[in-house]
Amino acid sequence: MRDLKSLETFVWIARLGGFRAAAQRLNTTQPALSARIRQLEQDLGVTLFEHRLRRTALTAEGVAALRYAESMLELRGEMLQAVAAPAAMDGVLRLGLAETLVHTLLPQLLESIHRRYPALVLDIVVDITPNLRDQLLDGALDLVMLVGPVEDPRAVNAPLCRIELGWVARADIALARRPLRLAELLPWPVVSFSHSSPLSGEIRAALEASGTPGLRLWGSTSLTAMTRLVLDGIGLAILPLLMAQQELAAGRLRQLEVSDVTLPRNAFHLSYLRSPKSHLAAAVAAEAHRLAEGL
């Protein structure tokens, strides 16, 4: 066995189920990966993969080898994280996060990563929590920041931050400037998170607990769109108050106090899978956690 690159190739092919997906993941060609696997099989004297119709499967020897390969790469990652100089941390890390964090944590995180890990390249995806979770489990993302942990035995999860939600409306809305009851908001639709989001389910449960039926809760995957709809007078919104700070300070929006509803808090988690590159995810996750303490 000549180097760890062939082991990394082996692990990614096994995890992603084929040479094409692994080539895309490692940003190389299928022939290059095939050459590495042939060399590894020659070094070990066994066949690691067998091809079944359109699927690549591990042989019995491949299953046994995978456990050792993952352990060796995990140990390498631990060593790099523990003793390597920050400048030695290189590669591409695919980061997925919810839009709330784009407007709060991400600018500080990018500045810090650029300063601490100058050789690390980030590829950033902004999406809703269900999609981020799926992309992490499919191997399309290395680290995600989303609502709630990822329930998978391969996942490493840690709390990131909790961001307060609030009611906002256009400043000139015809509502009294006092604590309101939910029934007083019924004439307007309320724009909030996509109905497929777990946070949307928590908000709906909170609204139902008030005992006031008839509220129209619209869903959106875009916080920017939510804010725009409120500014245009289309309706009210339940969104992270940090998102509306500028508009609130300028007097274009106003915060509403609704006395008979207790909104959930937007609880974000960091999640990544143990993998040949998880030391990069762990390093960025640790920095994100440090910066999130100030939110």
PDB file of C-alpha atoms in Angstrom:
ATOM      1  CA  MET A   1       0.000   0.000   0.000  1.00  0.00           C
ATOM      2  CA  ARG A   2       1.815   3.081  -1.250  1.00  0.00           C
ATOM      3  CA  ASP A   3      -0.154   6.002   0.137  1.00  0.00           C
ATOM      4  CA  LEU A   4      -3.407   7.041   1.791  1.00  0.00           C
ATOM      5  CA  LYS A   5      -4.834   8.497  -1.433  1.00  0.00           C
ATOM      6  CA  SER A   6      -5.724   5.023  -2.696  1.00  0.00           C
ATOM      7  CA  LEU A   7      -7.470   4.309   0.628  1.00  0.00           C
ATOM      8  CA  GLU A   8      -9.402   7.546   0.390  1.00  0.00           C
ATOM      9  CA  THR A   9     -10.460   6.638  -3.154  1.00  0.00           C
ATOM     10  CA  PHE A  10     -11.534   3.194  -1.969  1.00  0.00           C
ATOM     11  CA  VAL A  11     -13.642   4.617   0.869  1.00  0.00           C
ATOM     12  CA  TRP A  12     -15.422   7.162  -1.343  1.00  0.00           C
ATOM     13  CA  ILE A  13     -16.269   4.582  -4.012  1.00  0.00           C
ATOM     14  CA  ALA A  14     -17.650   2.280  -1.314  1.00  0.00           C
ATOM     15  CA  ARG A  15     -19.679   5.059   0.315  1.00  0.00           C
ATOM     16  CA  LEU A  16     -21.068   6.585  -2.871  1.00  0.00           C
ATOM     17  CA  GLY A  17     -21.695   3.280  -4.590  1.00  0.00           C
ATOM     18  CA  GLY A  18     -19.731   3.794  -7.788  1.00  0.00           C
ATOM     19  CA  PHE A  19     -16.720   5.205  -9.591  1.00  0.00           C
ATOM     20  CA  ARG A  20     -18.616   8.013 -11.329  1.00  0.00           C
ATOM     21  CA  ALA A  21     -19.987   9.511  -8.122  1.00  0.00           C
ATOM     22  CA  ALA A  22     -16.607   9.174  -6.416  1.00  0.00           C
ATOM     23  CA  ALA A  23     -14.848  10.848  -9.347  1.00  0.00           C
ATOM     24  CA  GLN A  24     -17.204  13.811  -9.079  1.00  0.00           C
ATOM     25  CA  ARG A  25     -16.706  13.922  -5.320  1.00  0.00           C
ATOM     26  CA  LEU A  26     -12.895  13.867  -5.620  1.00  0.00           C
ATOM     27  CA  ASN A  27     -12.833  16.156  -8.663  1.00  0.00           C
ATOM     28  CA  THR A  28     -10.936  13.692 -10.824  1.00  0.00           C
ATOM     29  CA  THR A  29     -11.593  11.149 -13.602  1.00  0.00           C
ATOM     30  CA  GLN A  30     -12.921   7.619 -13.442  1.00  0.00           C
ATOM     31  CA  PRO A  31      -9.780   6.190 -15.122  1.00  0.00           C
ATOM     32  CA  ALA A  32      -7.637   7.814 -12.427  1.00  0.00           C
ATOM     33  CA  LEU A  33      -9.740   6.199  -9.712  1.00  0.00           C
ATOM     34  CA  SER A  34      -9.665   2.839 -11.482  1.00  0.00           C
ATOM     35  CA  ALA A  35      -5.870   2.984 -11.594  1.00  0.00           C
ATOM     36  CA  ARG A  36      -5.686   3.676  -7.850  1.00  0.00           C
ATOM     37  CA  ILE A  37      -8.028   0.792  -7.047  1.00  0.00           C
ATOM     38  CA  ARG A  38      -6.100  -1.601  -9.301  1.00  0.00           C
ATOM     39  CA  GLN A  39      -2.891  -0.640  -7.502  1.00  0.00           C
ATOM     40  CA  LEU A  40      -4.521  -1.090  -4.091  1.00  0.00           C
ATOM     41  CA  GLU A  41      -5.879  -4.493  -5.082  1.00  0.00           C
ATOM     42  CA  GLN A  42      -2.415  -5.508  -6.287  1.00  0.00           C
ATOM     43  CA  ASP A  43      -0.872  -4.367  -3.005  1.00  0.00           C
ATOM     44  CA  LEU A  44      -3.427  -6.340  -0.992  1.00  0.00           C
ATOM     45  CA  GLY A  45      -3.672  -9.290  -3.338  1.00  0.00           C
ATOM     46  CA  VAL A  46      -7.487  -9.302  -3.300  1.00  0.00           C
ATOM     47  CA  THR A  47     -10.426  -7.985  -5.314  1.00  0.00           C
ATOM     48  CA  LEU A  48     -12.235  -5.185  -3.511  1.00  0.00           C
ATOM     49  CA  PHE A  49     -15.182  -4.488  -5.803  1.00  0.00           C
ATOM     50  CA  GLU A  50     -17.502  -6.480  -8.009  1.00  0.00           C
ATOM     51  CA  HIS A  51     -19.861  -5.019 -10.588  1.00  0.00           C
ATOM     52  CA  ARG A  52     -23.519  -6.027 -10.429  1.00  0.00           C
ATOM     53  CA  LEU A  53     -25.504  -4.677 -13.351  1.00  0.00           C
ATOM     54  CA  ARG A  54     -25.078  -0.886 -12.970  1.00  0.00           C
ATOM     55  CA  ARG A  55     -23.974  -0.971  -9.326  1.00  0.00           C
ATOM     56  CA  THR A  56     -20.546  -1.319  -7.767  1.00  0.00           C
ATOM     57  CA  ALA A  57     -20.548  -3.555  -4.680  1.00  0.00           C
ATOM     58  CA  LEU A  58     -17.890  -4.556  -2.176  1.00  0.00           C
ATOM     59  CA  THR A  59     -16.591  -8.110  -2.118  1.00  0.00           C
ATOM     60  CA  ALA A  60     -16.252  -9.874   1.239  1.00  0.00           C
ATOM     61  CA  GLU A  61     -12.600  -8.790   1.302  1.00  0.00           C
ATOM     62  CA  GLY A  62     -13.674  -5.253   0.441  1.00  0.00           C
ATOM     63  CA  VAL A  63     -16.084  -5.128   3.388  1.00  0.00           C
ATOM     64  CA  ALA A  64     -13.293  -6.191   5.742  1.00  0.00           C
ATOM     65  CA  ALA A  65     -10.824  -3.727   4.205  1.00  0.00           C
ATOM     66  CA  LEU A  66     -13.268  -0.831   4.447  1.00  0.00           C
ATOM     67  CA  ARG A  67     -13.284  -0.913   8.253  1.00  0.00           C
ATOM     68  CA  TYR A  68      -9.499  -0.602   8.376  1.00  0.00           C
ATOM     69  CA  ALA A  69      -9.360   2.041   5.657  1.00  0.00           C
ATOM     70  CA  GLU A  70     -11.918   4.216   7.467  1.00  0.00           C
ATOM     71  CA  SER A  71     -10.018   3.841  10.748  1.00  0.00           C
ATOM     72  CA  MET A  72      -6.717   4.822   9.133  1.00  0.00           C
ATOM     73  CA  LEU A  73      -8.215   7.888   7.468  1.00  0.00           C
ATOM     74  CA  GLU A  74     -10.011   8.895  10.658  1.00  0.00           C
ATOM     75  CA  LEU A  75      -6.728   8.642  12.560  1.00  0.00           C
ATOM     76  CA  ARG A  76      -5.031  10.787   9.925  1.00  0.00           C
ATOM     77  CA  GLY A  77      -7.784  13.382  10.332  1.00  0.00           C
ATOM     78  CA  GLU A  78      -7.366  13.378  14.111  1.00  0.00           C
ATOM     79  CA  MET A  79      -3.627  13.899  13.706  1.00  0.00           C
ATOM     80  CA  LEU A  80      -4.112  16.805  11.305  1.00  0.00           C
ATOM     81  CA  GLN A  81      -6.663  18.418  13.569  1.00  0.00           C
ATOM     82  CA  ALA A  82      -4.478  17.981  16.657  1.00  0.00           C
ATOM     83  CA  VAL A  83      -0.990  18.869  15.457  1.00  0.00           C
ATOM     84  CA  ALA A  84      -1.019  20.279  11.917  1.00  0.00           C
ATOM     85  CA  ALA A  85      -0.495  24.007  11.395  1.00  0.00           C
ATOM     86  CA  PRO A  86      -3.673  25.767  10.176  1.00  0.00           C
ATOM     87  CA  ALA A  87      -1.979  26.565   6.864  1.00  0.00           C
ATOM     88  CA  ALA A  88      -1.644  22.801   6.246  1.00  0.00           C
ATOM     89  CA  MET A  89      -5.421  22.354   6.247  1.00  0.00           C
ATOM     90  CA  ASP A  90      -6.252  22.362   2.565  1.00  0.00           C
ATOM     91  CA  GLY A  91      -8.868  21.047   0.188  1.00  0.00           C
ATOM     92  CA  VAL A  92     -12.471  21.878  -0.692  1.00  0.00           C
ATOM     93  CA  LEU A  93     -15.156  21.780   1.992  1.00  0.00           C
ATOM     94  CA  ARG A  94     -18.769  21.827   0.826  1.00  0.00           C
ATOM     95  CA  LEU A  95     -20.743  23.769   3.390  1.00  0.00           C
ATOM     96  CA  GLY A  96     -24.541  23.837   3.487  1.00  0.00           C
ATOM     97  CA  LEU A  97     -26.509  26.197   5.687  1.00  0.00           C
ATOM     98  CA  ALA A  98     -29.933  27.693   6.257  1.00  0.00           C
ATOM     99  CA  GLU A  99     -30.565  31.207   4.987  1.00  0.00           C
ATOM    100  CA  THR A 100     -30.920  32.652   8.489  1.00  0.00           C
ATOM    101  CA  LEU A 101     -27.230  31.929   9.077  1.00  0.00           C
ATOM    102  CA  VAL A 102     -26.223  33.586   5.796  1.00  0.00           C
ATOM    103  CA  HIS A 103     -27.352  36.907   7.246  1.00  0.00           C
ATOM    104  CA  THR A 104     -25.975  36.329  10.748  1.00  0.00           C
ATOM    105  CA  LEU A 105     -23.055  33.919  11.149  1.00  0.00           C
ATOM    106  CA  LEU A 106     -21.676  33.357   7.643  1.00  0.00           C
ATOM    107  CA  PRO A 107     -19.832  36.677   7.054  1.00  0.00           C
ATOM    108  CA  GLN A 108     -17.846  36.307  10.281  1.00  0.00           C
ATOM    109  CA  LEU A 109     -17.186  32.629   9.578  1.00  0.00           C
ATOM    110  CA  LEU A 110     -15.844  33.263   6.077  1.00  0.00           C
ATOM    111  CA  GLU A 111     -13.553  35.994   7.323  1.00  0.00           C
ATOM    112  CA  SER A 112     -12.237  33.760  10.091  1.00  0.00           C
ATOM    113  CA  ILE A 113     -11.734  30.703   7.848  1.00  0.00           C
ATOM    114  CA  HIS A 114      -9.905  32.794   5.266  1.00  0.00           C
ATOM    115  CA  ARG A 115      -7.581  34.083   7.971  1.00  0.00           C
ATOM    116  CA  ARG A 116      -7.009  30.825   9.897  1.00  0.00           C
ATOM    117  CA  TYR A 117      -7.035  28.307   7.026  1.00  0.00           C
ATOM    118  CA  PRO A 118      -5.821  30.160   3.905  1.00  0.00           C
ATOM    119  CA  ALA A 119      -5.497  26.957   1.842  1.00  0.00           C
ATOM    120  CA  LEU A 120      -9.055  25.795   2.551  1.00  0.00           C
ATOM    121  CA  VAL A 121     -11.677  26.451  -0.134  1.00  0.00           C
ATOM    122  CA  LEU A 122     -15.386  26.603   0.748  1.00  0.00           C
ATOM    123  CA  ASP A 123     -18.169  25.652  -1.658  1.00  0.00           C
ATOM    124  CA  ILE A 124     -21.365  27.091  -0.148  1.00  0.00           C
ATOM    125  CA  VAL A 125     -24.944  25.858  -0.605  1.00  0.00           C
ATOM    126  CA  VAL A 126     -27.950  27.680   0.910  1.00  0.00           C
ATOM    127  CA  ASP A 127     -31.097  25.571   1.285  1.00  0.00           C
ATOM    128  CA  ILE A 128     -33.863  24.509   3.658  1.00  0.00           C
ATOM    129  CA  THR A 129     -33.219  21.977   6.414  1.00  0.00           C
ATOM    130  CA  PRO A 130     -34.751  18.856   4.767  1.00  0.00           C
ATOM    131  CA  ASN A 131     -32.671  19.364   1.622  1.00  0.00           C
ATOM    132  CA  LEU A 132     -29.489  20.064   3.595  1.00  0.00           C
ATOM    133  CA  ARG A 133     -29.993  16.870   5.590  1.00  0.00           C
ATOM    134  CA  ASP A 134     -30.525  14.808   2.433  1.00  0.00           C
ATOM    135  CA  GLN A 135     -27.460  16.281   0.724  1.00  0.00           C
ATOM    136  CA  LEU A 136     -25.296  15.525   3.755  1.00  0.00           C
ATOM    137  CA  LEU A 137     -26.447  11.917   3.906  1.00  0.00           C
ATOM    138  CA  ASP A 138     -25.985  11.532   0.136  1.00  0.00           C
ATOM    139  CA  GLY A 139     -22.388  12.777   0.365  1.00  0.00           C
ATOM    140  CA  ALA A 140     -23.064  15.980  -1.576  1.00  0.00           C
ATOM    141  CA  LEU A 141     -22.185  18.183   1.438  1.00  0.00           C
ATOM    142  CA  ASP A 142     -19.448  17.834   4.059  1.00  0.00           C
ATOM    143  CA  LEU A 143     -20.826  20.069   6.816  1.00  0.00           C
ATOM    144  CA  VAL A 144     -24.318  21.462   7.359  1.00  0.00           C
ATOM    145  CA  MET A 145     -25.816  24.065   9.688  1.00  0.00           C
ATOM    146  CA  LEU A 146     -29.515  23.385   9.961  1.00  0.00           C
ATOM    147  CA  VAL A 147     -32.507  23.240  12.289  1.00  0.00           C
ATOM    148  CA  GLY A 148     -32.170  20.199  14.523  1.00  0.00           C
ATOM    149  CA  PRO A 149     -29.612  17.365  14.493  1.00  0.00           C
ATOM    150  CA  VAL A 150     -29.203  14.777  11.733  1.00  0.00           C
ATOM    151  CA  GLU A 151     -30.442  11.395  12.927  1.00  0.00           C
ATOM    152  CA  ASP A 152     -27.930   8.959  11.462  1.00  0.00           C
ATOM    153  CA  PRO A 153     -25.363   6.692  13.165  1.00  0.00           C
ATOM    154  CA  ARG A 154     -22.593   8.158  10.992  1.00  0.00           C
ATOM    155  CA  ALA A 155     -23.387  11.745  11.969  1.00  0.00           C
ATOM    156  CA  VAL A 156     -21.551  13.988  14.397  1.00  0.00           C
ATOM    157  CA  ASN A 157     -23.982  16.601  15.785  1.00  0.00           C
ATOM    158  CA  ALA A 158     -23.481  19.612  18.033  1.00  0.00           C
ATOM    159  CA  PRO A 159     -25.713  22.557  19.016  1.00  0.00           C
ATOM    160  CA  LEU A 160     -24.773  25.783  17.226  1.00  0.00           C
ATOM    161  CA  CYS A 161     -27.074  28.610  18.339  1.00  0.00           C
ATOM    162  CA  ARG A 162     -30.656  29.605  19.048  1.00  0.00           C
ATOM    163  CA  ILE A 163     -32.111  32.606  17.237  1.00  0.00           C
ATOM    164  CA  GLU A 164     -35.257  34.344  18.440  1.00  0.00           C
ATOM    165  CA  LEU A 165     -38.302  34.448  16.184  1.00  0.00           C
ATOM    166  CA  GLY A 166     -40.768  37.314  16.189  1.00  0.00           C
ATOM    167  CA  TRP A 167     -43.804  38.809  14.492  1.00  0.00           C
ATOM    168  CA  VAL A 168     -43.198  41.709  12.110  1.00  0.00           C
ATOM    169  CA  ALA A 169     -45.476  43.904  10.037  1.00  0.00           C
ATOM    170  CA  ARG A 170     -45.200  46.969   7.856  1.00  0.00           C
ATOM    171  CA  ALA A 171     -44.883  50.064  10.021  1.00  0.00           C
ATOM    172  CA  ASP A 172     -48.178  51.607   8.872  1.00  0.00           C
ATOM    173  CA  ILE A 173     -50.319  48.499   9.424  1.00  0.00           C
ATOM    174  CA  ALA A 174     -53.707  49.174  10.997  1.00  0.00           C
ATOM    175  CA  LEU A 175     -53.031  47.399  14.273  1.00  0.00           C
ATOM    176  CA  ALA A 176     -52.946  48.868  17.770  1.00  0.00           C
ATOM    177  CA  ARG A 177     -49.566  49.442  19.389  1.00  0.00           C
ATOM    178  CA  ARG A 178     -50.239  47.190  22.360  1.00  0.00           C
ATOM    179  CA  PRO A 179     -50.063  43.448  23.054  1.00  0.00           C
ATOM    180  CA  LEU A 180     -52.341  41.776  20.521  1.00  0.00           C
ATOM    181  CA  ARG A 181     -54.404  38.592  20.456  1.00  0.00           C
ATOM    182  CA  LEU A 182     -53.978  36.168  17.583  1.00  0.00           C
ATOM    183  CA  ALA A 183     -57.608  36.727  16.578  1.00  0.00           C
ATOM    184  CA  GLU A 184     -56.755  40.344  15.701  1.00  0.00           C
ATOM    185  CA  LEU A 185     -54.280  39.133  13.056  1.00  0.00           C
ATOM    186  CA  LEU A 186     -56.751  36.964  11.139  1.00  0.00           C
ATOM    187  CA  PRO A 187     -57.387  39.510   8.331  1.00  0.00           C
ATOM    188  CA  TRP A 188     -53.786  39.073   7.101  1.00  0.00           C
ATOM    189  CA  PRO A 189     -51.882  36.040   5.842  1.00  0.00           C
ATOM    190  CA  VAL A 190     -48.752  35.236   7.859  1.00  0.00           C
ATOM    191  CA  VAL A 191     -45.628  34.364   5.865  1.00  0.00           C
ATOM    192  CA  SER A 192     -43.123  32.070   7.517  1.00  0.00           C
ATOM    193  CA  PHE A 193     -40.866  29.097   6.826  1.00  0.00           C
ATOM    194  CA  SER A 194     -41.500  26.471   4.157  1.00  0.00           C
ATOM    195  CA  HIS A 195     -44.141  23.960   5.218  1.00  0.00           C
ATOM    196  CA  SER A 196     -41.588  21.162   4.719  1.00  0.00           C
ATOM    197  CA  SER A 197     -39.333  22.706   7.373  1.00  0.00           C
ATOM    198  CA  PRO A 198     -39.403  21.184  10.883  1.00  0.00           C
ATOM    199  CA  LEU A 199     -39.527  24.711  12.303  1.00  0.00           C
ATOM    200  CA  SER A 200     -42.735  25.368  10.370  1.00  0.00           C
ATOM    201  CA  GLY A 201     -44.292  22.379  12.116  1.00  0.00           C
ATOM    202  CA  GLU A 202     -43.327  23.823  15.506  1.00  0.00           C
ATOM    203  CA  ILE A 203     -44.822  27.198  14.576  1.00  0.00           C
ATOM    204  CA  ARG A 204     -48.077  25.596  13.418  1.00  0.00           C
ATOM    205  CA  ALA A 205     -48.291  23.670  16.694  1.00  0.00           C
ATOM    206  CA  ALA A 206     -47.787  26.893  18.666  1.00  0.00           C
ATOM    207  CA  LEU A 207     -50.525  28.655  16.688  1.00  0.00           C
ATOM    208  CA  GLU A 208     -52.947  25.760  17.113  1.00  0.00           C
ATOM    209  CA  ALA A 209     -52.287  25.732  20.864  1.00  0.00           C
ATOM    210  CA  SER A 210     -53.659  29.275  21.080  1.00  0.00           C
ATOM    211  CA  GLY A 211     -57.135  27.956  20.277  1.00  0.00           C
ATOM    212  CA  THR A 212     -57.737  30.556  17.561  1.00  0.00           C
ATOM    213  CA  PRO A 213     -58.581  28.889  14.235  1.00  0.00           C
ATOM    214  CA  GLY A 214     -58.555  30.524  10.823  1.00  0.00           C
ATOM    215  CA  LEU A 215     -55.034  31.941  10.570  1.00  0.00           C
ATOM    216  CA  ARG A 216     -53.540  31.575   7.079  1.00  0.00           C
ATOM    217  CA  LEU A 217     -49.902  30.494   7.375  1.00  0.00           C
ATOM    218  CA  TRP A 218     -48.022  30.811   4.090  1.00  0.00           C
ATOM    219  CA  GLY A 219     -44.684  29.094   3.543  1.00  0.00           C
ATOM    220  CA  SER A 220     -41.524  30.375   1.897  1.00  0.00           C
ATOM    221  CA  THR A 221     -38.003  29.003   1.499  1.00  0.00           C
ATOM    222  CA  SER A 222     -36.607  32.546   1.297  1.00  0.00           C
ATOM    223  CA  LEU A 223     -36.278  34.937   4.237  1.00  0.00           C
ATOM    224  CA  THR A 224     -35.618  37.736   1.767  1.00  0.00           C
ATOM    225  CA  ALA A 225     -38.960  36.997   0.093  1.00  0.00           C
ATOM    226  CA  MET A 226     -40.713  36.979   3.481  1.00  0.00           C
ATOM    227  CA  THR A 227     -39.351  40.425   4.294  1.00  0.00           C
ATOM    228  CA  ARG A 228     -40.246  41.760   0.846  1.00  0.00           C
ATOM    229  CA  LEU A 229     -43.847  40.559   1.122  1.00  0.00           C
ATOM    230  CA  VAL A 230     -44.249  42.303   4.471  1.00  0.00           C
ATOM    231  CA  LEU A 231     -42.704  45.540   3.163  1.00  0.00           C
ATOM    232  CA  ASP A 232     -45.119  45.418   0.232  1.00  0.00           C
ATOM    233  CA  GLY A 233     -48.045  45.112   2.614  1.00  0.00           C
ATOM    234  CA  ILE A 234     -49.067  41.614   1.511  1.00  0.00           C
ATOM    235  CA  GLY A 235     -49.188  40.250   5.039  1.00  0.00           C
ATOM    236  CA  LEU A 236     -47.379  39.699   8.326  1.00  0.00           C
ATOM    237  CA  ALA A 237     -44.389  37.461   8.953  1.00  0.00           C
ATOM    238  CA  ILE A 238     -42.874  35.216  11.583  1.00  0.00           C
ATOM    239  CA  LEU A 239     -39.129  35.295  11.012  1.00  0.00           C
ATOM    240  CA  PRO A 240     -35.784  35.619  12.832  1.00  0.00           C
ATOM    241  CA  LEU A 241     -35.704  39.104  14.323  1.00  0.00           C
ATOM    242  CA  LEU A 242     -32.010  39.415  13.432  1.00  0.00           C
ATOM    243  CA  MET A 243     -33.111  39.353   9.787  1.00  0.00           C
ATOM    244  CA  ALA A 244     -35.352  42.378  10.260  1.00  0.00           C
ATOM    245  CA  GLN A 245     -33.067  44.558  12.393  1.00  0.00           C
ATOM    246  CA  GLN A 246     -32.197  47.010   9.630  1.00  0.00           C
ATOM    247  CA  GLU A 247     -35.812  47.471   8.523  1.00  0.00           C
ATOM    248  CA  LEU A 248     -36.998  47.779  12.119  1.00  0.00           C
ATOM    249  CA  ALA A 249     -34.344  50.384  12.923  1.00  0.00           C
ATOM    250  CA  ALA A 250     -35.252  52.368   9.793  1.00  0.00           C
ATOM    251  CA  GLY A 251     -38.930  52.399  10.777  1.00  0.00           C
ATOM    252  CA  ARG A 252     -40.097  50.499   7.704  1.00  0.00           C
ATOM    253  CA  LEU A 253     -41.174  47.493   9.781  1.00  0.00           C
ATOM    254  CA  ARG A 254     -42.499  47.187  13.317  1.00  0.00           C
ATOM    255  CA  GLN A 255     -42.400  44.261  15.698  1.00  0.00           C
ATOM    256  CA  LEU A 256     -45.708  42.958  16.990  1.00  0.00           C
ATOM    257  CA  GLU A 257     -46.291  41.493  20.427  1.00  0.00           C
ATOM    258  CA  VAL A 258     -48.804  38.631  20.325  1.00  0.00           C
ATOM    259  CA  SER A 259     -49.733  37.732  23.868  1.00  0.00           C
ATOM    260  CA  ASP A 260     -51.490  34.382  23.397  1.00  0.00           C
ATOM    261  CA  VAL A 261     -48.828  32.616  21.288  1.00  0.00           C
ATOM    262  CA  THR A 262     -45.386  31.447  22.407  1.00  0.00           C
ATOM    263  CA  LEU A 263     -43.185  31.022  19.365  1.00  0.00           C
ATOM    264  CA  PRO A 264     -40.427  28.372  19.317  1.00  0.00           C
ATOM    265  CA  ARG A 265     -36.799  29.435  19.126  1.00  0.00           C
ATOM    266  CA  ASN A 266     -34.862  28.685  15.964  1.00  0.00           C
ATOM    267  CA  ALA A 267     -32.384  26.065  17.247  1.00  0.00           C
ATOM    268  CA  PHE A 268     -29.540  25.365  14.804  1.00  0.00           C
ATOM    269  CA  HIS A 269     -27.140  22.435  14.864  1.00  0.00           C
ATOM    270  CA  LEU A 270     -23.857  21.581  13.190  1.00  0.00           C
ATOM    271  CA  SER A 271     -23.739  18.162  11.534  1.00  0.00           C
ATOM    272  CA  TYR A 272     -21.179  16.227   9.523  1.00  0.00           C
ATOM    273  CA  LEU A 273     -20.504  12.591   8.730  1.00  0.00           C
ATOM    274  CA  ARG A 274     -17.360  10.746   9.738  1.00  0.00           C
ATOM    275  CA  SER A 275     -15.421  10.553   6.491  1.00  0.00           C
ATOM    276  CA  PRO A 276     -11.906  10.896   5.021  1.00  0.00           C
ATOM    277  CA  LYS A 277     -12.407  14.679   5.082  1.00  0.00           C
ATOM    278  CA  SER A 278     -14.207  15.011   8.390  1.00  0.00           C
ATOM    279  CA  HIS A 279     -11.184  16.701   9.998  1.00  0.00           C
ATOM    280  CA  LEU A 280     -11.899  19.690   7.740  1.00  0.00           C
ATOM    281  CA  ALA A 281     -15.567  19.669   8.725  1.00  0.00           C
ATOM    282  CA  ALA A 282     -14.612  19.381  12.394  1.00  0.00           C
ATOM    283  CA  ALA A 283     -12.237  22.361  12.146  1.00  0.00           C
ATOM    284  CA  VAL A 284     -14.824  24.605  10.474  1.00  0.00           C
ATOM    285  CA  ALA A 285     -17.536  23.386  12.848  1.00  0.00           C
ATOM    286  CA  ALA A 286     -15.392  24.316  15.850  1.00  0.00           C
ATOM    287  CA  GLU A 287     -14.801  27.813  14.479  1.00  0.00           C
ATOM    288  CA  ALA A 288     -18.504  28.268  13.675  1.00  0.00           C
ATOM    289  CA  HIS A 289     -19.421  27.200  17.208  1.00  0.00           C
ATOM    290  CA  ARG A 290     -16.976  29.719  18.690  1.00  0.00           C
ATOM    291  CA  LEU A 291     -18.349  32.573  16.595  1.00  0.00           C
ATOM    292  CA  ALA A 292     -21.985  31.605  17.210  1.00  0.00           C
ATOM    293  CA  GLU A 293     -21.587  32.244  20.927  1.00  0.00           C
ATOM    294  CA  GLY A 294     -21.812  35.954  20.097  1.00  0.00           C
ATOM    295  CA  LEU A 295     -25.190  35.723  18.334  1.00  0.00           C
TER     296      LEU A 295
END
